[in-house]
Amino acid sequence: MHIKELLSYSAEQLREVTDIPQKEAMILLAHVLGCETSWILTHSHNEIKLDEHFFELLKRRVSHEPLEYILGKASFYGKEFNVDSRVLIPRPETEILVDKAVELARELPQNAHIVEIGCGSGIISIMLSLLLPDAKLTAVDISMDALNVSKQNAQKHGVDKNITFIESSYLDNVDGNIDMIVSNPPYIANAEPLGIGLSYEPSLALYGGSRGDEMLCHIVDLFQERKAKALACEMGYDQREPMRLYAQSKGLEIEFYKDLASLDRGFWIKEKK
Ligand code: GLN
């Protein structure tokens, strides 16, 4: 079979799964061949003989498994991270949370202690460690499986010595002073049906309780109890009003940010001076 024919056959199979079937077919083939997609484009008339592996991966994608899990990697903030079904796939909007956290950290001492609750694949703590090299980072997760992925990613980006990874529910196992808390916790309401792609992701990382904002509210409580100076969290597009009311009931001033689609996507709170 020619590469060209293989690509059009594969793209046809992927038509119902993705808006970019041609591109995904090419990415899968490049992954199996261990080459760049640009090589495939320039050699589309080459004859190719593939083993079963390519067709197995294609089949997984046809069943809606996210491409990132099939490839074992995802990009975030212009960097590559290892991902698999033990962790949530990084979402582009979470880059805004990283930027917000960096902005807040600039108002803290350079060696501030920043704690991330629910680090998953580690993308937030790792980016914060790269962008704020003097900060002291602690990344916690209740899932040891997720911590293993985040440790691997920290090593990949050379910041494993700068981040302390702790298996912990919230801040239960984190001692000492905390300057800033950052989190992209599960915030989807338990009863909400997940789209077919999301069903491959760990539900532990997605569902936040019967309302969805329970964990966010608990993190606001912890921010207050631990007397941290700043808090930044991602949230659902419809959680602005409940979070505003919750912060108000606690006497806190909350501010919100939007994602690239102009949907409410997160908030931050600073200590009262
Ligand atoms: N933003 C993710 C989604 O919509 C959810 C992430 C989360 O619950 N923290 O799939």
mmCIF file of C-alpha atoms and ligand atoms in Angstrom, residues 88 91 93 184-188 198 201 205-207 234 265, ligand 1:
data_model
loop_
_atom_site.group_PDB
_atom_site.id
_atom_site.type_symbol
_atom_site.label_atom_id
_atom_site.label_comp_id
_atom_site.label_asym_id
_atom_site.label_seq_id
_atom_site.Cartn_x
_atom_site.Cartn_y
_atom_site.Cartn_z
ATOM 1 C CA LEU A 88 -6.165 13.775 33.200
ATOM 2 C CA ARG A 91 -6.274 21.239 28.878
ATOM 3 C CA GLU A 93 -7.093 26.606 29.452
ATOM 4 C CA ASN A 184 -7.221 22.467 39.238
ATOM 5 C CA PRO A 185 -9.346 20.068 41.259
ATOM 6 C CA PRO A 186 -12.152 17.860 40.017
ATOM 7 C CA TYR A 187 -15.101 20.238 39.588
ATOM 8 C CA ILE A 188 -17.675 18.438 37.444
ATOM 9 C CA LEU A 198 -13.782 12.026 28.773
ATOM 10 C CA GLU A 201 -10.032 9.789 31.809
ATOM 11 C CA ALA A 205 -9.817 13.663 38.537
ATOM 12 C CA LEU A 206 -13.092 14.968 37.111
ATOM 13 C CA TYR A 207 -15.988 14.579 39.554
ATOM 14 C CA GLU A 234 -9.519 26.542 37.906
ATOM 15 C CA ARG A 265 -12.757 29.397 34.152
HETATM 16 N N1 GLN B 1 -11.749 21.169 32.343
HETATM 17 C C1 GLN B 1 -11.934 19.752 32.436
HETATM 18 C C2 GLN B 1 -13.022 19.313 31.495
HETATM 19 O O1 GLN B 1 -13.919 20.049 31.209
HETATM 20 C C3 GLN B 1 -12.274 19.312 33.831
HETATM 21 C C4 GLN B 1 -11.079 19.392 34.683
HETATM 22 C C5 GLN B 1 -11.420 19.319 36.102
HETATM 23 O O2 GLN B 1 -12.450 18.794 36.543
HETATM 24 N N2 GLN B 1 -10.549 19.841 36.860
HETATM 25 O O3 GLN B 1 -12.962 18.237 31.006
#
